[in-house]
Coordinates of C-alpha atoms in Angstrom, one line a residue:
Chain A
M19 CA 2.4 82.9 -51.9
C20 CA 3.0 80.5 -54.6
C21 CA 5.6 78.0 -55.7
S22 CA 7.0 77.9 -59.1
L23 CA 6.9 75.0 -61.4
M24 CA 8.2 76.3 -64.7
N25 CA 6.5 74.8 -67.8
D26 CA 8.7 76.0 -70.5
G27 CA 10.8 72.9 -70.9
A28 CA 13.8 74.2 -69.0
F29 CA 13.4 73.3 -65.4
R30 CA 14.4 75.7 -62.7
A31 CA 15.0 74.5 -59.1
L32 CA 12.3 75.3 -56.7
D33 CA 14.4 77.4 -54.4
K34 CA 13.5 81.0 -55.2
P35 CA 13.8 83.0 -52.0
V36 CA 10.6 83.0 -50.0
R37 CA 8.8 86.3 -49.4
V38 CA 9.5 87.4 -45.9
M39 CA 6.6 87.5 -43.5
D40 CA 5.1 91.0 -43.3
E41 CA 3.5 92.5 -40.2
T42 CA -0.1 91.5 -41.0
A43 CA 1.0 87.9 -41.5
A44 CA 2.9 87.9 -38.2
A45 CA -0.2 89.3 -36.4
S46 CA -2.5 86.6 -37.8
K47 CA 0.1 84.0 -36.8
S48 CA -0.1 85.0 -33.2
K49 CA -3.8 85.1 -33.5
H50 CA -3.6 81.5 -34.7
R51 CA -1.5 80.6 -31.7
K52 CA -4.1 82.1 -29.4
L53 CA -6.8 80.1 -31.1
N54 CA -4.8 77.0 -30.5
E55 CA -4.7 77.6 -26.8
E56 CA -8.5 77.7 -26.7
Q57 CA -8.5 74.2 -28.0
D58 CA -7.9 71.0 -26.1
M59 CA -5.0 71.7 -23.7
D60 CA -4.3 68.0 -23.2
S61 CA -3.5 67.5 -26.8
V62 CA 0.2 67.5 -27.9
A63 CA -0.5 67.9 -31.5
C64 CA -3.6 70.0 -32.5
N65 CA -2.5 70.6 -36.0
I66 CA -0.9 68.5 -38.6
D67 CA 1.9 71.1 -38.6
D68 CA 2.7 70.1 -35.1
L69 CA 3.9 66.7 -36.2
P70 CA 7.7 66.4 -36.8
E71 CA 9.0 66.4 -40.4
A72 CA 9.9 62.8 -40.4
I73 CA 6.3 61.8 -39.7
L74 CA 4.9 64.2 -42.3
E75 CA 7.3 62.6 -44.8
H76 CA 6.1 59.2 -43.7
I77 CA 2.5 60.3 -44.3
L78 CA 3.4 61.6 -47.8
S79 CA 5.1 58.3 -48.7
F80 CA 1.6 56.8 -48.8
V81 CA 0.4 59.4 -51.2
P82 CA 1.0 59.0 -55.0
I83 CA 3.8 61.2 -56.1
E84 CA 1.7 63.5 -58.3
D85 CA -0.5 64.3 -55.3
A86 CA 2.4 64.6 -52.9
V87 CA 4.0 67.2 -55.1
A88 CA 0.8 69.2 -54.9
T89 CA 1.3 69.7 -51.1
C90 CA 4.3 71.9 -51.7
V91 CA 1.9 74.9 -52.0
L92 CA 0.3 74.4 -48.6
S93 CA 2.9 76.1 -46.5
K94 CA 6.5 76.8 -46.0
K95 CA 6.9 73.6 -43.9
W96 CA 5.4 71.6 -46.7
R97 CA 7.5 73.1 -49.5
Y98 CA 10.1 70.5 -49.7
L99 CA 8.6 67.6 -47.7
W100 CA 7.6 65.7 -50.9
T101 CA 11.2 65.6 -52.1
S102 CA 12.0 62.7 -49.8
H103 CA 9.2 60.6 -51.3
P104 CA 10.7 57.2 -51.8
N105 CA 8.3 55.7 -54.3
L106 CA 8.2 57.3 -57.8
E107 CA 5.4 55.8 -59.7
L108 CA 5.4 57.7 -63.0
F109 CA 2.5 56.7 -65.3
E110 CA 2.3 58.6 -68.5
S111 CA -1.4 57.9 -68.6
R112 CA -2.1 59.9 -65.4
F113 CA -0.9 63.1 -67.1
S114 CA -2.7 65.2 -69.6
G115 CA 0.0 65.2 -72.2
R116 CA 3.5 64.0 -73.0
E117 CA 5.1 67.4 -72.3
H118 CA 3.3 67.7 -69.0
F119 CA 4.5 64.2 -68.1
T120 CA 8.1 64.9 -69.1
N121 CA 8.3 68.2 -67.2
F122 CA 6.9 66.6 -64.1
V123 CA 9.3 63.7 -64.2
D124 CA 12.3 66.0 -64.8
G125 CA 11.2 68.2 -61.9
V126 CA 10.7 65.3 -59.5
L127 CA 14.0 63.6 -60.3
L128 CA 16.0 66.8 -60.2
Q129 CA 14.5 68.2 -57.0
G130 CA 15.1 65.3 -54.7
S131 CA 18.5 64.2 -53.5
S132 CA 17.6 61.5 -51.1
R133 CA 17.4 57.8 -51.8
I134 CA 14.6 56.4 -53.9
K135 CA 13.2 53.1 -53.0
K136 CA 11.1 52.5 -56.0
L137 CA 10.9 53.8 -59.6
V138 CA 8.1 52.7 -61.8
L139 CA 8.0 54.1 -65.3
R140 CA 5.1 53.3 -67.6
C141 CA 5.1 55.1 -71.0
S142 CA 4.4 54.2 -74.5
N143 CA 4.6 55.8 -77.9
F144 CA 7.6 57.7 -76.7
D145 CA 9.8 59.6 -79.1
Y146 CA 12.6 60.5 -76.9
A147 CA 14.4 57.5 -75.6
S148 CA 17.3 59.7 -74.4
R149 CA 15.0 61.2 -71.8
I150 CA 14.3 57.7 -70.4
N151 CA 18.0 57.1 -70.3
F152 CA 18.5 60.2 -68.2
W153 CA 15.6 59.3 -65.8
V154 CA 16.9 55.8 -65.1
S155 CA 20.4 57.1 -64.6
T156 CA 19.2 59.6 -62.0
A157 CA 17.3 56.9 -60.2
V158 CA 20.4 54.7 -60.1
A159 CA 22.4 57.6 -58.8
R160 CA 19.8 57.9 -56.0
K161 CA 20.4 54.3 -55.1
V162 CA 17.1 52.9 -56.3
E163 CA 16.1 49.5 -54.9
S164 CA 13.2 48.5 -57.1
C165 CA 13.0 49.5 -60.7
S166 CA 10.1 48.7 -63.0
V167 CA 10.1 49.9 -66.6
L168 CA 7.3 49.3 -69.0
L169 CA 8.1 50.7 -72.4
L170 CA 6.1 49.7 -75.4
W171 CA 6.0 51.0 -78.9
I172 CA 9.3 52.9 -78.7
P173 CA 10.7 53.3 -82.2
G174 CA 14.2 52.4 -82.9
N175 CA 16.7 50.8 -80.5
L176 CA 16.4 51.6 -76.9
V177 CA 19.5 51.8 -74.7
L178 CA 19.0 51.8 -71.0
P179 CA 21.9 53.3 -69.1
Y180 CA 24.6 50.7 -68.4
C181 CA 24.8 51.9 -64.8
L182 CA 21.4 50.2 -64.3
F183 CA 23.1 46.9 -64.8
S184 CA 25.8 47.5 -62.2
C185 CA 23.6 49.1 -59.6
A186 CA 24.6 47.8 -56.2
T187 CA 21.4 48.6 -54.4
L188 CA 19.0 47.2 -57.0
A189 CA 16.9 44.4 -55.5
R190 CA 14.0 44.2 -57.9
L191 CA 14.0 44.7 -61.6
E192 CA 11.1 44.5 -64.0
L193 CA 11.8 45.2 -67.7
C194 CA 8.9 45.1 -70.1
V195 CA 10.5 46.6 -73.2
L196 CA 9.5 45.8 -76.7
P197 CA 12.5 47.2 -78.7
A198 CA 15.7 45.2 -78.5
L199 CA 17.7 46.2 -75.5
E200 CA 21.5 46.0 -75.7
L201 CA 23.0 44.9 -72.5
P202 CA 26.5 45.9 -71.3
S203 CA 29.3 43.4 -71.5
R204 CA 29.7 43.5 -67.8
I205 CA 26.6 43.0 -65.6
W206 CA 27.0 42.9 -61.9
L207 CA 23.8 43.1 -59.7
P208 CA 24.9 41.8 -56.3
N209 CA 21.6 42.5 -54.6
L210 CA 19.1 41.5 -57.3
K211 CA 16.5 39.2 -55.8
F212 CA 13.6 39.5 -58.2
L213 CA 13.9 39.7 -62.0
L214 CA 11.0 40.0 -64.5
L215 CA 11.7 40.2 -68.2
K216 CA 8.8 40.5 -70.6
Y217 CA 8.9 40.8 -74.4
F218 CA 12.6 41.0 -73.9
K219 CA 14.8 40.2 -76.9
F220 CA 18.0 38.5 -75.8
V221 CA 20.8 39.9 -78.0
D222 CA 23.9 37.9 -77.0
E223 CA 24.7 34.9 -74.9
R224 CA 27.3 36.3 -72.6
S225 CA 25.4 39.3 -71.2
T226 CA 22.2 37.2 -70.9
E227 CA 24.0 34.5 -68.9
Q228 CA 25.5 37.2 -66.6
L229 CA 22.1 38.8 -66.0
L230 CA 20.2 35.6 -65.4
S231 CA 22.9 34.1 -63.2
S232 CA 22.9 37.0 -60.7
P233 CA 24.3 35.7 -57.4
A234 CA 21.4 36.8 -55.1
L235 CA 18.5 36.1 -57.5
E236 CA 15.7 34.3 -55.9
E237 CA 12.8 34.6 -58.3
L238 CA 13.1 34.8 -62.1
I239 CA 10.2 35.3 -64.5
I240 CA 10.7 35.2 -68.3
E241 CA 7.6 36.1 -70.2
E242 CA 7.1 36.1 -74.0
C243 CA 10.8 36.8 -74.7
N244 CA 12.5 36.6 -78.0
W245 CA 15.3 34.0 -78.1
S246 CA 16.0 34.1 -81.8
N247 CA 19.4 35.5 -81.4
I248 CA 20.6 32.8 -79.1
E249 CA 21.6 29.3 -79.7
A250 CA 22.7 27.9 -76.4
L251 CA 22.6 29.3 -72.9
T252 CA 23.8 28.0 -69.5
I253 CA 22.7 29.9 -66.5
R254 CA 23.8 29.3 -62.9
P255 CA 21.6 31.3 -60.5
S256 CA 22.8 29.7 -57.3
M257 CA 20.1 31.2 -55.0
L258 CA 17.2 30.9 -57.3
K259 CA 14.1 29.5 -55.7
I260 CA 11.3 30.1 -58.2
L261 CA 11.6 30.1 -62.0
T262 CA 8.6 31.0 -64.2
I263 CA 8.8 30.7 -68.0
H264 CA 5.9 31.8 -70.2
D265 CA 6.4 31.3 -74.0
D266 CA 3.0 31.2 -75.4
H267 CA 3.8 32.4 -78.9
D268 CA 5.4 30.4 -81.6
G269 CA 6.1 33.1 -84.1
F270 CA 9.8 32.5 -84.1
S271 CA 9.7 28.8 -85.0
L272 CA 10.7 29.6 -88.5
V273 CA 14.0 31.0 -87.5
H274 CA 15.3 28.2 -85.3
P275 CA 13.6 24.8 -85.8
Y276 CA 15.4 23.4 -82.7
G277 CA 15.0 26.5 -80.7
C278 CA 17.5 27.5 -78.1
R279 CA 19.1 25.1 -75.6
V280 CA 18.8 26.6 -72.2
L281 CA 20.4 24.8 -69.3
I282 CA 19.5 25.9 -65.8
C283 CA 21.7 24.9 -63.0
G284 CA 20.2 25.9 -59.7
N285 CA 20.9 24.0 -56.5
N286 CA 18.3 25.8 -54.5
L287 CA 15.4 25.6 -57.0
E288 CA 12.1 25.0 -55.4
R289 CA 9.4 25.7 -58.0
I290 CA 9.4 25.5 -61.7
L291 CA 6.4 26.9 -63.5
C292 CA 6.6 26.4 -67.3
R293 CA 3.9 27.4 -69.8
S294 CA 5.4 27.0 -73.1
S295 CA 5.2 25.4 -76.6
F296 CA 8.7 24.1 -75.9
L297 CA 10.3 25.5 -79.0
N298 CA 13.2 26.0 -76.7
D299 CA 14.9 23.0 -75.1
Y300 CA 14.8 23.8 -71.4
R301 CA 16.9 21.5 -69.3
F302 CA 17.4 21.4 -65.6
E303 CA 20.1 19.9 -63.6
K304 CA 18.5 17.3 -61.3
S305 CA 17.9 18.9 -58.0
C306 CA 16.8 17.5 -54.6
S307 CA 15.5 20.9 -53.5
L308 CA 12.6 20.9 -56.0
L309 CA 9.2 21.0 -54.4
E310 CA 6.9 21.8 -57.3
A311 CA 6.8 21.6 -61.0
C312 CA 4.0 22.9 -63.2
I313 CA 4.3 21.9 -66.9
N314 CA 1.8 23.3 -69.3
V315 CA 2.2 22.7 -73.0
T316 CA 0.3 25.4 -74.9
A317 CA 0.2 24.2 -78.4
C318 CA 1.8 21.3 -80.3
P319 CA 1.3 20.7 -84.0
P320 CA 1.6 17.0 -85.1
S321 CA 5.0 17.7 -86.6
R322 CA 6.5 18.6 -83.3
T323 CA 5.0 15.9 -81.1
R324 CA 8.1 13.7 -80.9
Q325 CA 10.4 16.6 -80.1
V326 CA 8.2 18.0 -77.4
A327 CA 7.6 14.5 -75.9
R328 CA 11.4 14.0 -75.6
R329 CA 11.8 17.4 -74.0
L330 CA 8.9 16.7 -71.6
H331 CA 10.4 13.4 -70.7
K332 CA 13.8 15.0 -69.8
L333 CA 12.0 17.6 -67.8
L334 CA 10.1 15.0 -65.8
E335 CA 13.4 13.1 -65.1
A336 CA 15.0 16.2 -63.8
T337 CA 12.0 17.1 -61.6
C338 CA 11.3 13.6 -60.2
S339 CA 11.9 14.7 -56.6
V340 CA 8.9 17.1 -56.4
K341 CA 6.1 17.0 -54.0
K342 CA 3.6 18.6 -56.3
L343 CA 3.4 18.0 -60.1
T344 CA 1.0 19.7 -62.5
L345 CA 0.7 18.5 -66.1
S346 CA -1.7 20.1 -68.6
S347 CA -3.9 18.0 -70.9
T348 CA -1.8 18.8 -74.0
A349 CA 1.3 17.7 -72.1
V350 CA -0.4 14.4 -71.2
R351 CA -1.5 13.9 -74.8
V352 CA 1.9 14.6 -76.3
L353 CA 3.7 12.4 -73.8
S354 CA 1.2 9.5 -74.3
S355 CA 1.7 9.6 -78.0
A356 CA 5.4 8.5 -77.5
A357 CA 4.7 5.1 -76.0
E358 CA 8.4 4.0 -75.4
L359 CA 9.1 7.3 -73.6
C360 CA 6.0 7.0 -71.6
S361 CA 6.8 3.5 -70.4
H362 CA 10.2 4.9 -69.1
L363 CA 8.9 7.7 -67.0
P364 CA 10.8 8.1 -63.7
I365 CA 9.5 7.3 -60.2
F366 CA 8.3 10.2 -58.1
P367 CA 9.1 9.0 -54.6
N368 CA 8.0 12.2 -52.8
L369 CA 5.0 13.1 -54.9
K370 CA 2.0 13.9 -52.7
L371 CA -0.2 16.0 -55.0
L372 CA -0.7 15.3 -58.7
V373 CA -2.7 17.7 -60.9
F374 CA -3.9 16.9 -64.4
G375 CA -6.2 18.7 -66.9
R376 CA -8.8 16.3 -68.0
L377 CA -9.6 12.9 -66.4
D378 CA -9.1 10.5 -69.3
L379 CA -7.6 7.2 -68.4
K380 CA -7.0 6.3 -72.1
H381 CA -3.9 8.4 -71.9
Q382 CA -1.0 6.2 -70.9
A383 CA 0.9 9.1 -69.3
I384 CA -1.8 9.5 -66.6
V385 CA -1.9 5.8 -65.8
K386 CA 1.9 5.5 -65.8
L387 CA 2.4 8.5 -63.5
L388 CA -0.2 7.0 -61.1
H389 CA 1.8 3.8 -61.0
N390 CA 5.0 5.8 -60.5
S391 CA 3.8 7.8 -57.5
P392 CA 3.8 5.3 -54.6
D393 CA 3.1 7.9 -51.9
L394 CA 0.5 10.0 -53.7
E395 CA -2.1 11.4 -51.3
T396 CA -4.2 13.8 -53.4
L397 CA -5.2 13.6 -57.1
E398 CA -6.8 16.5 -58.9
F399 CA -8.3 17.0 -62.3
R400 CA -9.1 20.6 -63.4
E401 CA -10.9 20.2 -66.7
G402 CA -13.7 17.7 -66.1
I403 CA -14.1 14.1 -67.0
Q404 CA -13.8 12.5 -70.4
R405 CA -16.9 10.6 -71.6
Y406 CA -16.4 6.8 -71.7
G407 CA -18.7 4.6 -73.7
I408 CA -19.6 1.0 -72.6
D409 CA -17.7 -0.5 -75.5
D410 CA -14.5 1.5 -75.2
G411 CA -12.6 -1.4 -73.7
Y412 CA -10.5 0.2 -71.1
D413 CA -12.3 -1.4 -68.1
A414 CA -9.1 -3.1 -66.9
I415 CA -6.9 -0.1 -67.5
L416 CA -6.0 0.3 -63.9
D417 CA -5.5 -3.5 -63.2
P418 CA -3.4 -4.1 -61.3
A419 CA -4.1 -1.0 -59.2
P420 CA -1.3 1.6 -58.7
H421 CA 0.4 1.2 -55.3
C422 CA -0.8 4.6 -54.0
F423 CA -4.5 3.6 -54.5
G424 CA -4.2 0.9 -51.9
S425 CA -2.2 2.8 -49.3
H426 CA -2.0 6.5 -49.6
L427 CA -4.6 8.1 -51.9
K428 CA -7.0 9.9 -49.6
Q429 CA -8.5 12.6 -51.7
I430 CA -9.6 13.0 -55.3
E431 CA -10.8 16.4 -56.5
L432 CA -12.5 17.1 -59.8
H433 CA -13.3 20.5 -61.3
N434 CA -15.5 21.6 -64.1
V435 CA -17.7 18.4 -64.1
L436 CA -20.9 18.0 -65.9
M437 CA -22.5 14.9 -64.6
G438 CA -23.9 12.2 -66.9
D439 CA -23.8 8.4 -67.3
E440 CA -20.7 8.3 -69.4
V441 CA -18.9 10.5 -67.1
V442 CA -19.8 8.4 -64.1
R443 CA -18.4 5.3 -65.9
M444 CA -15.0 6.9 -66.3
L445 CA -15.1 8.0 -62.7
E446 CA -15.9 4.4 -61.6
L447 CA -12.9 3.1 -63.5
L448 CA -10.8 5.4 -61.2
L449 CA -12.6 4.8 -58.0
K450 CA -13.0 1.0 -58.0
H451 CA -9.4 0.6 -56.8
A452 CA -9.3 3.5 -54.4
M453 CA -9.2 1.5 -51.2
V454 CA -8.3 4.2 -48.7
L455 CA -10.1 7.1 -50.2
E456 CA -11.7 9.5 -47.7
K457 CA -12.9 12.4 -49.7
L458 CA -14.2 12.9 -53.2
L459 CA -14.8 16.5 -54.1
I460 CA -16.7 17.4 -57.2
H461 CA -16.9 20.9 -58.4
H462 CA -19.7 21.4 -60.8
R463 CA -19.2 23.1 -64.1
R464 CA -20.6 26.6 -64.5
T465 CA -23.6 26.4 -66.8
F466 CA -26.0 29.1 -67.7
S467 CA -29.6 28.7 -68.9
W468 CA -30.7 30.5 -72.0
L469 CA -32.1 33.2 -69.7
G470 CA -28.6 33.9 -68.4
F471 CA -29.2 32.6 -64.9
E472 CA -26.7 30.2 -63.4
E473 CA -28.3 26.7 -63.3
S474 CA -28.4 25.1 -59.9
Y475 CA -26.3 22.0 -59.7
P476 CA -27.5 18.6 -58.5
K477 CA -26.9 18.1 -54.8
T478 CA -26.6 14.3 -55.0
L479 CA -24.6 12.1 -57.2
P480 CA -25.9 9.0 -59.0
E481 CA -24.7 5.7 -57.5
V482 CA -21.0 5.5 -57.8
H483 CA -19.1 2.4 -56.8
C484 CA -15.9 2.9 -55.0
G485 CA -13.3 0.5 -53.5
S486 CA -13.2 2.4 -50.2
K487 CA -15.8 1.6 -47.6
S488 CA -15.8 4.9 -45.8
F489 CA -15.6 7.8 -48.1
K490 CA -17.6 11.0 -48.5
I491 CA -18.7 12.7 -51.7
T492 CA -19.1 16.4 -51.6
I493 CA -20.6 18.4 -54.5
L494 CA -19.3 22.0 -54.6
P495 CA -19.7 25.1 -56.7
P496 CA -17.0 26.0 -59.1
D497 CA -13.7 27.0 -57.5
I498 CA -12.6 30.2 -59.2
D499 CA -9.1 30.1 -57.8
K500 CA -8.4 26.9 -59.7
R501 CA -8.8 27.6 -63.3
P502 CA -8.4 25.1 -66.2
L503 CA -4.7 24.7 -67.1
S504 CA -4.9 25.2 -70.8
Chain B
M20 CA 7.2 31.0 -19.1
A21 CA 5.6 34.2 -18.0
S22 CA 3.3 34.5 -21.0
S23 CA 0.4 35.9 -19.1
R24 CA 2.5 38.4 -17.1
K25 CA 0.9 41.7 -16.5
I26 CA 2.7 44.9 -17.2
T27 CA 1.7 48.3 -15.8
L28 CA 1.9 51.3 -18.0
R29 CA 1.7 54.8 -16.6
S30 CA 0.5 57.7 -18.8
S31 CA 1.8 61.3 -18.6
D32 CA -1.1 62.3 -16.4
G33 CA -0.4 59.7 -13.8
E34 CA -3.0 57.1 -14.8
S35 CA -2.0 53.4 -14.6
F36 CA -3.0 50.7 -17.1
E37 CA -2.5 47.0 -16.5
V38 CA -2.1 45.0 -19.7
E39 CA -0.9 41.5 -20.6
E40 CA 2.7 41.3 -21.7
A41 CA 1.7 40.0 -25.1
V42 CA -0.3 43.2 -25.7
A43 CA 2.4 45.5 -24.2
V44 CA 5.1 44.1 -26.5
E45 CA 3.2 45.1 -29.6
S46 CA 5.2 48.3 -28.9
Q47 CA 8.8 47.7 -29.8
T48 CA 9.8 50.5 -27.3
I49 CA 8.1 48.7 -24.4
K50 CA 9.5 45.4 -25.6
H51 CA 13.0 46.7 -25.4
M52 CA 12.4 48.2 -22.0
I53 CA 11.2 44.8 -20.7
E54 CA 14.2 43.0 -22.3
D55 CA 16.5 45.5 -20.7
D56 CA 14.9 44.7 -17.3
C57 CA 13.5 48.2 -16.8
A58 CA 10.0 47.0 -16.2
D59 CA 9.9 45.9 -12.6
N60 CA 7.5 48.5 -11.6
A61 CA 5.3 50.5 -13.8
I62 CA 6.7 51.7 -17.2
P63 CA 6.4 55.5 -17.4
L64 CA 5.3 56.9 -20.7
P65 CA 5.7 60.6 -20.3
N66 CA 4.8 61.4 -24.0
V67 CA 1.4 59.7 -23.9
T68 CA -1.8 60.9 -22.2
S69 CA -4.3 58.5 -20.7
K70 CA -6.9 59.2 -23.3
I71 CA -4.5 58.2 -26.1
L72 CA -2.9 55.4 -24.2
A73 CA -6.4 53.8 -23.7
K74 CA -6.9 53.9 -27.4
V75 CA -3.5 52.5 -28.2
I76 CA -4.1 49.6 -25.8
E77 CA -7.5 49.0 -27.4
Y78 CA -5.8 48.7 -30.8
C79 CA -3.0 46.4 -29.5
K80 CA -5.4 44.1 -27.7
K81 CA -7.5 43.7 -30.8
H82 CA -4.5 42.8 -33.0
V83 CA -3.1 40.4 -30.5
D84 CA -6.4 38.6 -30.2
A85 CA -6.8 38.5 -34.0
S86 CA -3.4 36.9 -34.5
K87 CA -4.3 34.0 -32.2
A88 CA -7.2 32.8 -34.5
E89 CA -5.8 31.9 -37.8
D90 CA -8.7 31.9 -40.3
R91 CA -8.5 34.0 -43.4
V92 CA -11.8 35.6 -42.6
N93 CA -10.2 37.4 -39.7
D94 CA -8.0 39.4 -42.0
E95 CA -11.0 41.2 -43.6
D96 CA -12.7 41.6 -40.3
L97 CA -9.6 43.1 -38.8
K98 CA -9.3 45.6 -41.6
A99 CA -12.9 46.6 -41.1
W100 CA -12.3 47.0 -37.4
D101 CA -9.2 49.2 -38.1
A102 CA -11.3 51.3 -40.5
A103 CA -13.9 51.9 -37.8
F104 CA -11.3 52.6 -35.2
I105 CA -9.7 55.4 -37.2
K106 CA -12.8 56.7 -39.0
V107 CA -12.0 60.3 -39.9
D108 CA -15.3 61.8 -39.4
Q109 CA -15.5 60.3 -35.9
V110 CA -12.0 60.8 -34.5
D111 CA -11.1 64.4 -34.1
Q112 CA -7.9 65.6 -35.6
A113 CA -6.1 66.2 -32.3
T114 CA -6.7 62.6 -31.3
L115 CA -5.6 61.4 -34.7
F116 CA -2.3 63.3 -34.6
D117 CA -1.7 62.3 -31.0
L118 CA -2.2 58.7 -32.0
I119 CA 0.4 59.2 -34.7
L120 CA 2.9 60.6 -32.2
A121 CA 2.2 57.9 -29.7
A122 CA 2.5 55.1 -32.4
N123 CA 5.8 56.7 -33.4
Y124 CA 7.1 57.0 -29.8
L125 CA 6.0 53.5 -28.8
N126 CA 7.2 52.1 -32.1
I127 CA 4.1 50.3 -33.2
K128 CA 4.5 50.0 -36.9
S129 CA 1.1 48.8 -37.9
L130 CA -0.7 51.6 -35.9
L131 CA 1.7 54.2 -37.3
D132 CA 1.0 53.0 -40.8
L133 CA -2.7 52.9 -40.3
T134 CA -2.9 56.4 -38.9
C135 CA -0.6 57.9 -41.5
Q136 CA -2.4 56.1 -44.3
T137 CA -5.6 57.6 -43.1
V138 CA -4.2 61.1 -43.4
A139 CA -2.6 60.2 -46.7
D140 CA -5.9 59.1 -48.1
M141 CA -7.4 62.4 -47.3
I142 CA -4.5 64.3 -48.8
K143 CA -4.9 62.1 -51.9
G144 CA -8.5 63.3 -52.1
N145 CA -7.2 66.9 -52.0
L146 CA -8.3 67.4 -48.4
F147 CA -6.0 69.0 -45.9
P148 CA -6.6 69.0 -42.1
V149 CA -7.0 72.5 -40.7
R150 CA -8.4 73.0 -37.2
N151 CA -10.5 69.8 -37.0
E152 CA -11.9 70.2 -40.5
W153 CA -10.9 68.6 -43.7
L154 CA -10.7 71.5 -46.2
N155 CA -10.5 71.1 -49.9
F156 CA -7.4 72.4 -51.5
T157 CA -6.7 72.4 -55.2
F158 CA -4.1 74.1 -57.3
S159 CA -3.9 75.3 -60.8
I160 CA -1.2 76.3 -63.1
A161 CA -1.6 80.0 -63.9
N162 CA 1.0 82.1 -65.6
R163 CA 3.3 79.2 -65.4
E164 CA 3.1 79.1 -61.6
L165 CA 1.5 76.6 -59.3
V166 CA -1.1 78.6 -57.4
L167 CA -3.2 77.4 -54.5
V168 CA -6.9 77.8 -54.9
C169 CA -9.2 76.8 -52.2
L170 CA -12.8 76.2 -52.3
T171 CA -14.0 76.5 -48.7
E172 CA -13.9 79.0 -45.9
W173 CA -10.2 78.3 -45.5
V174 CA -9.7 81.1 -48.1
A175 CA -10.5 83.5 -45.3
H176 CA -7.8 82.0 -43.1
R177 CA -5.2 81.7 -45.8
R178 CA -2.9 84.0 -43.9
L179 CA -2.4 81.2 -41.4
F180 CA -0.2 79.6 -44.1
C181 CA 1.4 82.8 -45.2
S182 CA 5.1 82.8 -45.3

């Protein structure tokens, strides 16, 4: 007995009539039954075939689709069980060749008729975009809930089927497509909760606004996208909770010196994570729901410092209600270079945790933010401590002390520290006003000796003067979960 | 609040098991029965033998205890315990399949997923359960047809799967 999976490009359905059981087969089947009786009489299910179909399908749903399809040869009962597999993860790299992959995907999508939960498509160097179009349309017709498409190095323009952008069941969409993708003029995704766009080239304002303002959207990630075709955008994702923007490249700065003005109006926004060179002007409506903002400036040439400082200032004004704020060292440097903006930073009344890159009190932004966070409880520096010479003249930088130092600041945590006299001096500048400090945690920097072995870190600290009477210093190994920000 | 109330469960072969309510309600089926007030006396479970019910109760107890302590370490320990509980070379297939049926009937999602994942992992490794052995099955494409080729003694029994 065998199943047919035609390889000649034209796919034929797998329902050729099955060969009828002949006498010898029937005899051996009854022999099988007899053998069963000899086994454990108490057991309800001696064989996997005794399990009901629904359970066999559930078992198969944990098996990757390529292996699940293979089970069709095992017996009559298993012939079509795989067709209800809800998760189609189709990776071109797992197949021996493009034709093999294409035939397999064609077969899988044509055979099943039930709902698909998830479609994951990963292929590159593909010549036939029309095939992808067909596959995605079929998935949409089968009411897909999660669609993840990674297409790189596809020549020419790619057109994903318009039905994808009006799929009522779609809850999760990930598009990582290099070629420019034309979006339909009407986009309606009422159930879309999660959207990831990577390397995406936004083609026109209207469709982009529709897509990014989807009514049920809760998490939006925009990575390395190309904004050069857009001048101004206003998006209103009313349910959005988490927004992540990663724009590390600045290859498009020549096209638009002022970048794209993006205004985000989200009443339910809780977290904003922005790692960007701020070529675009991201603006947020002031929101009381915000809990966390993480602002990481990746690169800033001297010519752009003023522009980026202005944008950072506006960003901080819009996010002044957060409980946790993270600012990278470059962000601090840029902000500090614009003295008048720095002196007008907003107050952060709810801020409990403040995270910086490098501890360097010469930067006005750090000092100003410490003064503007009256209820700050934890202060963290991820990238070590700046050296501070005796003659540097910043001894009184924290006089008078920020309000939080005298009442709320309980914990200071430092990462990537290499202890030394000049480092201790900077630390003391910080600590001498910390009246209620309870814990000082120091994570040593990873250092390797020339032999390649990790050097052991000193277990005790040199004498450090601190304003608080009862505080504890703990020296710890590097914390790999908390990497440097830049 | 009757948080430490004891519930009696009766297996198909008449054996009674007394368990805490928190453990019993790991099963959504039993939970609904209790909510519908059908649990004054013992709850009969006609589809589950005593041997299997004992194992199910062992699983539920462990998971209820683990959820009380809240350290992260417990997650990994629990996973290790689950793996040992269901270890394929120690649990015979009949027990494994009966556990699947019981988890399904009693509606204990985590146990159902654990047992089904175990079988799925074997299938992923091209091993198929036949009469308490895990036999290797592979297939090849010959003459444009998917043909089953088997490497173990199962070849002699291939008529069991004839159709």
